[in-house]
């Protein structure tokens, strides 16, 4: 991958997983995904959308968990690559904006550019959408899902975060993304 460097291959420490984090309220739970991925043998690097990096999760805690910087901006040509190439990518939570930009090929952030390249290189990608019902009915969103599915992207069930009848919000099923990657 142009920004990350070459195609991925499992190293002696295990395969490398990119986790792309978007700006949604559940993003603060991304540590659970990181821990679950590491338990399954993955090394992990996190790439955040610029808005997500602005307070949707604790970047310092994520850096401590992964031992790597959270990425959000492109590196300069003289900067070393902080991550090896990915063996797989997870987008969680995936927002309306990121899904639509990705499907349209609008690679204006490192996060979306990474997703566009991953698909072009055949790297497996799993997505856990976090999109409100009102936005999920938009025709552009439905078309984006169809386009990305046609490109081989694997989607988990949508999550709206709406409270149930008891008033509690359901858990965001972070590990579903790993299950999607393991599916053949």
PDB file of C-alpha atoms in Angstrom:
ATOM      1  CA  UNK A   1       0.000   0.000   0.000  1.00  0.00           C
ATOM      2  CA  UNK A   2       1.447   3.358  -0.906  1.00  0.00           C
ATOM      3  CA  UNK A   3       1.158   4.883   2.570  1.00  0.00           C
ATOM      4  CA  UNK A   4       1.732   1.698   4.536  1.00  0.00           C
ATOM      5  CA  UNK A   5       4.167  -0.133   2.271  1.00  0.00           C
ATOM      6  CA  UNK A   6       3.590  -3.259   0.195  1.00  0.00           C
ATOM      7  CA  UNK A   7       1.225  -6.139   0.722  1.00  0.00           C
ATOM      8  CA  UNK A   8       0.754  -7.676   4.129  1.00  0.00           C
ATOM      9  CA  UNK A   9       2.125 -10.956   5.320  1.00  0.00           C
ATOM     10  CA  UNK A  10       1.972 -12.516   8.709  1.00  0.00           C
ATOM     11  CA  UNK A  11       5.224 -11.914  10.536  1.00  0.00           C
ATOM     12  CA  UNK A  12       6.676 -13.911  13.398  1.00  0.00           C
ATOM     13  CA  UNK A  13       4.494 -11.967  15.845  1.00  0.00           C
ATOM     14  CA  UNK A  14       1.316 -12.699  13.875  1.00  0.00           C
ATOM     15  CA  UNK A  15      -0.736 -11.049  11.147  1.00  0.00           C
ATOM     16  CA  UNK A  16      -1.258  -7.286  11.200  1.00  0.00           C
ATOM     17  CA  UNK A  17      -4.734  -5.743  11.497  1.00  0.00           C
ATOM     18  CA  UNK A  18      -5.579  -2.131  10.736  1.00  0.00           C
ATOM     19  CA  UNK A  19      -8.517  -0.829  12.758  1.00  0.00           C
ATOM     20  CA  UNK A  20     -10.127   2.245  11.212  1.00  0.00           C
ATOM     21  CA  UNK A  21     -12.109   4.192  13.818  1.00  0.00           C
ATOM     22  CA  UNK A  22     -14.765   6.737  12.804  1.00  0.00           C
ATOM     23  CA  UNK A  23     -16.478   9.453  14.841  1.00  0.00           C
ATOM     24  CA  UNK A  24     -19.400   7.728  16.543  1.00  0.00           C
ATOM     25  CA  UNK A  25     -20.325   7.652  20.205  1.00  0.00           C
ATOM     26  CA  UNK A  26     -19.410   3.988  20.574  1.00  0.00           C
ATOM     27  CA  UNK A  27     -15.825   4.614  19.402  1.00  0.00           C
ATOM     28  CA  UNK A  28     -14.711   4.881  23.021  1.00  0.00           C
ATOM     29  CA  UNK A  29     -15.085   1.087  23.243  1.00  0.00           C
ATOM     30  CA  UNK A  30     -12.468   0.330  20.565  1.00  0.00           C
ATOM     31  CA  UNK A  31     -10.137  -1.035  23.250  1.00  0.00           C
ATOM     32  CA  UNK A  32     -12.383  -4.096  23.440  1.00  0.00           C
ATOM     33  CA  UNK A  33     -11.789  -4.791  19.750  1.00  0.00           C
ATOM     34  CA  UNK A  34      -8.049  -4.312  20.149  1.00  0.00           C
ATOM     35  CA  UNK A  35      -7.929  -6.706  23.104  1.00  0.00           C
ATOM     36  CA  UNK A  36     -10.048  -9.311  21.290  1.00  0.00           C
ATOM     37  CA  UNK A  37      -7.884  -9.063  18.176  1.00  0.00           C
ATOM     38  CA  UNK A  38      -4.692  -9.487  20.184  1.00  0.00           C
ATOM     39  CA  UNK A  39      -6.201 -12.521  21.948  1.00  0.00           C
ATOM     40  CA  UNK A  40      -6.810 -14.011  18.477  1.00  0.00           C
ATOM     41  CA  UNK A  41      -3.171 -13.467  17.499  1.00  0.00           C
ATOM     42  CA  UNK A  42      -3.348 -10.169  15.630  1.00  0.00           C
ATOM     43  CA  UNK A  43      -0.958  -7.263  15.938  1.00  0.00           C
ATOM     44  CA  UNK A  44      -2.989  -4.044  15.733  1.00  0.00           C
ATOM     45  CA  UNK A  45      -2.535  -0.519  14.417  1.00  0.00           C
ATOM     46  CA  UNK A  46      -5.272   2.115  14.603  1.00  0.00           C
ATOM     47  CA  UNK A  47      -6.097   4.715  11.980  1.00  0.00           C
ATOM     48  CA  UNK A  48      -8.704   7.282  12.989  1.00  0.00           C
ATOM     49  CA  UNK A  49     -10.693   9.754  10.973  1.00  0.00           C
ATOM     50  CA  UNK A  50      -9.692  13.302  11.924  1.00  0.00           C
ATOM     51  CA  UNK A  51     -13.036  13.898  13.660  1.00  0.00           C
ATOM     52  CA  UNK A  52     -12.780  10.634  15.628  1.00  0.00           C
ATOM     53  CA  UNK A  53      -9.334  11.651  16.833  1.00  0.00           C
ATOM     54  CA  UNK A  54     -10.872  14.841  18.208  1.00  0.00           C
ATOM     55  CA  UNK A  55     -12.229  13.195  21.367  1.00  0.00           C
ATOM     56  CA  UNK A  56     -14.371  10.212  20.384  1.00  0.00           C
ATOM     57  CA  UNK A  57     -11.929   7.765  21.995  1.00  0.00           C
ATOM     58  CA  UNK A  58      -8.854   7.878  24.210  1.00  0.00           C
ATOM     59  CA  UNK A  59      -5.986   7.864  21.715  1.00  0.00           C
ATOM     60  CA  UNK A  60      -3.338   7.651  24.457  1.00  0.00           C
ATOM     61  CA  UNK A  61      -4.975   4.518  25.886  1.00  0.00           C
ATOM     62  CA  UNK A  62      -5.141   2.976  22.397  1.00  0.00           C
ATOM     63  CA  UNK A  63      -1.461   3.752  21.804  1.00  0.00           C
ATOM     64  CA  UNK A  64      -0.608   2.095  25.102  1.00  0.00           C
ATOM     65  CA  UNK A  65      -2.650  -0.993  24.169  1.00  0.00           C
ATOM     66  CA  UNK A  66      -1.144  -1.348  20.697  1.00  0.00           C
ATOM     67  CA  UNK A  67       2.352  -0.019  21.343  1.00  0.00           C
ATOM     68  CA  UNK A  68       1.972   2.089  18.196  1.00  0.00           C
ATOM     69  CA  UNK A  69       0.849   5.639  17.412  1.00  0.00           C
ATOM     70  CA  UNK A  70      -2.728   6.281  16.343  1.00  0.00           C
ATOM     71  CA  UNK A  71      -2.572   7.510  12.754  1.00  0.00           C
ATOM     72  CA  UNK A  72      -4.814  10.162  11.264  1.00  0.00           C
ATOM     73  CA  UNK A  73      -2.626  12.133   8.876  1.00  0.00           C
ATOM     74  CA  UNK A  74      -0.339  11.143   6.046  1.00  0.00           C
ATOM     75  CA  UNK A  75       3.316  10.812   6.821  1.00  0.00           C
ATOM     76  CA  UNK A  76       5.924  12.741   4.857  1.00  0.00           C
ATOM     77  CA  UNK A  77       8.210  10.812   2.488  1.00  0.00           C
ATOM     78  CA  UNK A  78      11.069  10.997   5.011  1.00  0.00           C
ATOM     79  CA  UNK A  79       9.004   9.639   7.914  1.00  0.00           C
ATOM     80  CA  UNK A  80       9.302   5.923   8.671  1.00  0.00           C
ATOM     81  CA  UNK A  81       6.270   3.720   8.194  1.00  0.00           C
ATOM     82  CA  UNK A  82       4.819   3.139  11.658  1.00  0.00           C
ATOM     83  CA  UNK A  83       2.785   0.081  10.609  1.00  0.00           C
ATOM     84  CA  UNK A  84       3.552  -2.882   8.397  1.00  0.00           C
ATOM     85  CA  UNK A  85       1.153  -3.514   5.520  1.00  0.00           C
ATOM     86  CA  UNK A  86      -2.176  -4.962   6.691  1.00  0.00           C
ATOM     87  CA  UNK A  87      -3.253  -8.562   6.418  1.00  0.00           C
ATOM     88  CA  UNK A  88      -6.817  -7.365   7.100  1.00  0.00           C
ATOM     89  CA  UNK A  89      -8.729  -4.196   7.945  1.00  0.00           C
ATOM     90  CA  UNK A  90     -11.652  -3.583  10.289  1.00  0.00           C
ATOM     91  CA  UNK A  91     -13.754  -0.415  10.148  1.00  0.00           C
ATOM     92  CA  UNK A  92     -15.562   0.003  13.452  1.00  0.00           C
ATOM     93  CA  UNK A  93     -17.579   2.001  14.066  1.00  0.00           C
ATOM     94  CA  UNK A  94     -18.149   2.863  10.420  1.00  0.00           C
ATOM     95  CA  UNK A  95     -20.142   6.048   9.892  1.00  0.00           C
ATOM     96  CA  UNK A  96     -22.457   7.222   7.128  1.00  0.00           C
ATOM     97  CA  UNK A  97     -19.854   9.734   5.972  1.00  0.00           C
ATOM     98  CA  UNK A  98     -16.932   7.307   5.797  1.00  0.00           C
ATOM     99  CA  UNK A  99     -18.925   4.578   4.052  1.00  0.00           C
ATOM    100  CA  UNK A 100     -20.203   6.986   1.393  1.00  0.00           C
ATOM    101  CA  UNK A 101     -16.799   8.613   0.788  1.00  0.00           C
ATOM    102  CA  UNK A 102     -15.109   5.205   0.566  1.00  0.00           C
ATOM    103  CA  UNK A 103     -17.635   3.839  -1.923  1.00  0.00           C
ATOM    104  CA  UNK A 104     -17.235   6.970  -4.052  1.00  0.00           C
ATOM    105  CA  UNK A 105     -13.435   6.764  -3.920  1.00  0.00           C
ATOM    106  CA  UNK A 106     -13.093  10.127  -2.159  1.00  0.00           C
ATOM    107  CA  UNK A 107      -9.799   9.430  -0.422  1.00  0.00           C
ATOM    108  CA  UNK A 108      -9.463  12.797   1.330  1.00  0.00           C
ATOM    109  CA  UNK A 109      -8.319  11.369   4.667  1.00  0.00           C
ATOM    110  CA  UNK A 110      -5.754   8.730   5.554  1.00  0.00           C
ATOM    111  CA  UNK A 111      -8.574   6.537   6.873  1.00  0.00           C
ATOM    112  CA  UNK A 112     -10.578   6.569   3.644  1.00  0.00           C
ATOM    113  CA  UNK A 113      -7.470   6.346   1.439  1.00  0.00           C
ATOM    114  CA  UNK A 114      -6.398   3.275   3.416  1.00  0.00           C
ATOM    115  CA  UNK A 115      -9.792   1.663   2.815  1.00  0.00           C
ATOM    116  CA  UNK A 116      -9.694   2.439  -0.901  1.00  0.00           C
ATOM    117  CA  UNK A 117      -6.202   0.937  -1.213  1.00  0.00           C
ATOM    118  CA  UNK A 118      -7.067  -2.134   0.844  1.00  0.00           C
ATOM    119  CA  UNK A 119      -9.904  -3.001  -1.521  1.00  0.00           C
ATOM    120  CA  UNK A 120      -7.702  -2.395  -4.538  1.00  0.00           C
ATOM    121  CA  UNK A 121      -5.078  -4.771  -3.150  1.00  0.00           C
ATOM    122  CA  UNK A 122      -7.559  -7.485  -2.179  1.00  0.00           C
ATOM    123  CA  UNK A 123      -6.969  -7.105   1.565  1.00  0.00           C
ATOM    124  CA  UNK A 124      -9.984  -8.484   3.491  1.00  0.00           C
ATOM    125  CA  UNK A 125     -12.104  -5.723   5.037  1.00  0.00           C
ATOM    126  CA  UNK A 126     -14.824  -6.125   7.673  1.00  0.00           C
ATOM    127  CA  UNK A 127     -17.184  -3.281   8.574  1.00  0.00           C
ATOM    128  CA  UNK A 128     -19.453  -2.648  11.542  1.00  0.00           C
ATOM    129  CA  UNK A 129     -21.761   0.199  10.494  1.00  0.00           C
ATOM    130  CA  UNK A 130     -22.949   2.654  13.130  1.00  0.00           C
ATOM    131  CA  UNK A 131     -25.551   4.683  11.271  1.00  0.00           C
ATOM    132  CA  UNK A 132     -28.838   6.185  12.448  1.00  0.00           C
ATOM    133  CA  UNK A 133     -31.957   4.752  10.823  1.00  0.00           C
ATOM    134  CA  UNK A 134     -32.820   8.112   9.230  1.00  0.00           C
ATOM    135  CA  UNK A 135     -29.441   8.214   7.475  1.00  0.00           C
ATOM    136  CA  UNK A 136     -29.513   4.515   6.582  1.00  0.00           C
ATOM    137  CA  UNK A 137     -32.588   5.117   4.404  1.00  0.00           C
ATOM    138  CA  UNK A 138     -30.748   7.635   2.220  1.00  0.00           C
ATOM    139  CA  UNK A 139     -30.369   6.316  -1.351  1.00  0.00           C
ATOM    140  CA  UNK A 140     -26.654   7.202  -1.498  1.00  0.00           C
ATOM    141  CA  UNK A 141     -25.979   5.076   1.580  1.00  0.00           C
ATOM    142  CA  UNK A 142     -27.850   2.062   0.196  1.00  0.00           C
ATOM    143  CA  UNK A 143     -25.937   2.411  -3.083  1.00  0.00           C
ATOM    144  CA  UNK A 144     -22.643   2.693  -1.190  1.00  0.00           C
ATOM    145  CA  UNK A 145     -23.334  -0.522   0.712  1.00  0.00           C
ATOM    146  CA  UNK A 146     -24.144  -2.327  -2.523  1.00  0.00           C
ATOM    147  CA  UNK A 147     -20.990  -1.040  -4.213  1.00  0.00           C
ATOM    148  CA  UNK A 148     -18.747  -2.017  -1.288  1.00  0.00           C
ATOM    149  CA  UNK A 149     -20.359  -5.460  -0.985  1.00  0.00           C
ATOM    150  CA  UNK A 150     -19.727  -5.897  -4.700  1.00  0.00           C
ATOM    151  CA  UNK A 151     -16.054  -5.169  -3.977  1.00  0.00           C
ATOM    152  CA  UNK A 152     -15.978  -8.009  -1.439  1.00  0.00           C
ATOM    153  CA  UNK A 153     -16.307  -5.928   1.735  1.00  0.00           C
ATOM    154  CA  UNK A 154     -17.901  -7.883   4.589  1.00  0.00           C
ATOM    155  CA  UNK A 155     -20.562  -6.114   6.655  1.00  0.00           C
ATOM    156  CA  UNK A 156     -21.874  -6.852  10.111  1.00  0.00           C
ATOM    157  CA  UNK A 157     -25.401  -5.969  11.160  1.00  0.00           C
ATOM    158  CA  UNK A 158     -26.075  -2.230  11.380  1.00  0.00           C
ATOM    159  CA  UNK A 159     -25.988  -0.569  14.798  1.00  0.00           C
ATOM    160  CA  UNK A 160     -28.076   2.519  15.466  1.00  0.00           C
ATOM    161  CA  UNK A 161     -27.451   2.894  19.189  1.00  0.00           C
ATOM    162  CA  UNK A 162     -31.154   3.423  19.776  1.00  0.00           C
ATOM    163  CA  UNK A 163     -32.351   2.517  23.240  1.00  0.00           C
ATOM    164  CA  UNK A 164     -34.522  -0.580  23.558  1.00  0.00           C
ATOM    165  CA  UNK A 165     -37.883  -0.777  25.273  1.00  0.00           C
ATOM    166  CA  UNK A 166     -36.122  -1.023  28.635  1.00  0.00           C
ATOM    167  CA  UNK A 167     -34.257   2.223  27.927  1.00  0.00           C
ATOM    168  CA  UNK A 168     -30.843   0.557  27.719  1.00  0.00           C
ATOM    169  CA  UNK A 169     -28.684   0.819  24.633  1.00  0.00           C
ATOM    170  CA  UNK A 170     -27.495  -2.467  23.148  1.00  0.00           C
ATOM    171  CA  UNK A 171     -23.808  -3.351  23.233  1.00  0.00           C
ATOM    172  CA  UNK A 172     -21.766  -2.623  20.117  1.00  0.00           C
ATOM    173  CA  UNK A 173     -20.563  -6.077  19.027  1.00  0.00           C
ATOM    174  CA  UNK A 174     -16.898  -5.284  18.402  1.00  0.00           C
ATOM    175  CA  UNK A 175     -15.842  -8.929  18.022  1.00  0.00           C
ATOM    176  CA  UNK A 176     -18.305  -9.426  15.140  1.00  0.00           C
ATOM    177  CA  UNK A 177     -15.730  -7.727  12.904  1.00  0.00           C
ATOM    178  CA  UNK A 178     -13.129 -10.381  13.733  1.00  0.00           C
ATOM    179  CA  UNK A 179     -15.678 -13.114  13.092  1.00  0.00           C
ATOM    180  CA  UNK A 180     -16.372 -11.605   9.654  1.00  0.00           C
ATOM    181  CA  UNK A 181     -12.657 -11.712   8.821  1.00  0.00           C
ATOM    182  CA  UNK A 182     -12.412 -15.370   9.831  1.00  0.00           C
ATOM    183  CA  UNK A 183     -15.346 -16.282   7.609  1.00  0.00           C
ATOM    184  CA  UNK A 184     -14.280 -17.788   4.302  1.00  0.00           C
TER     185      UNK A 184
END
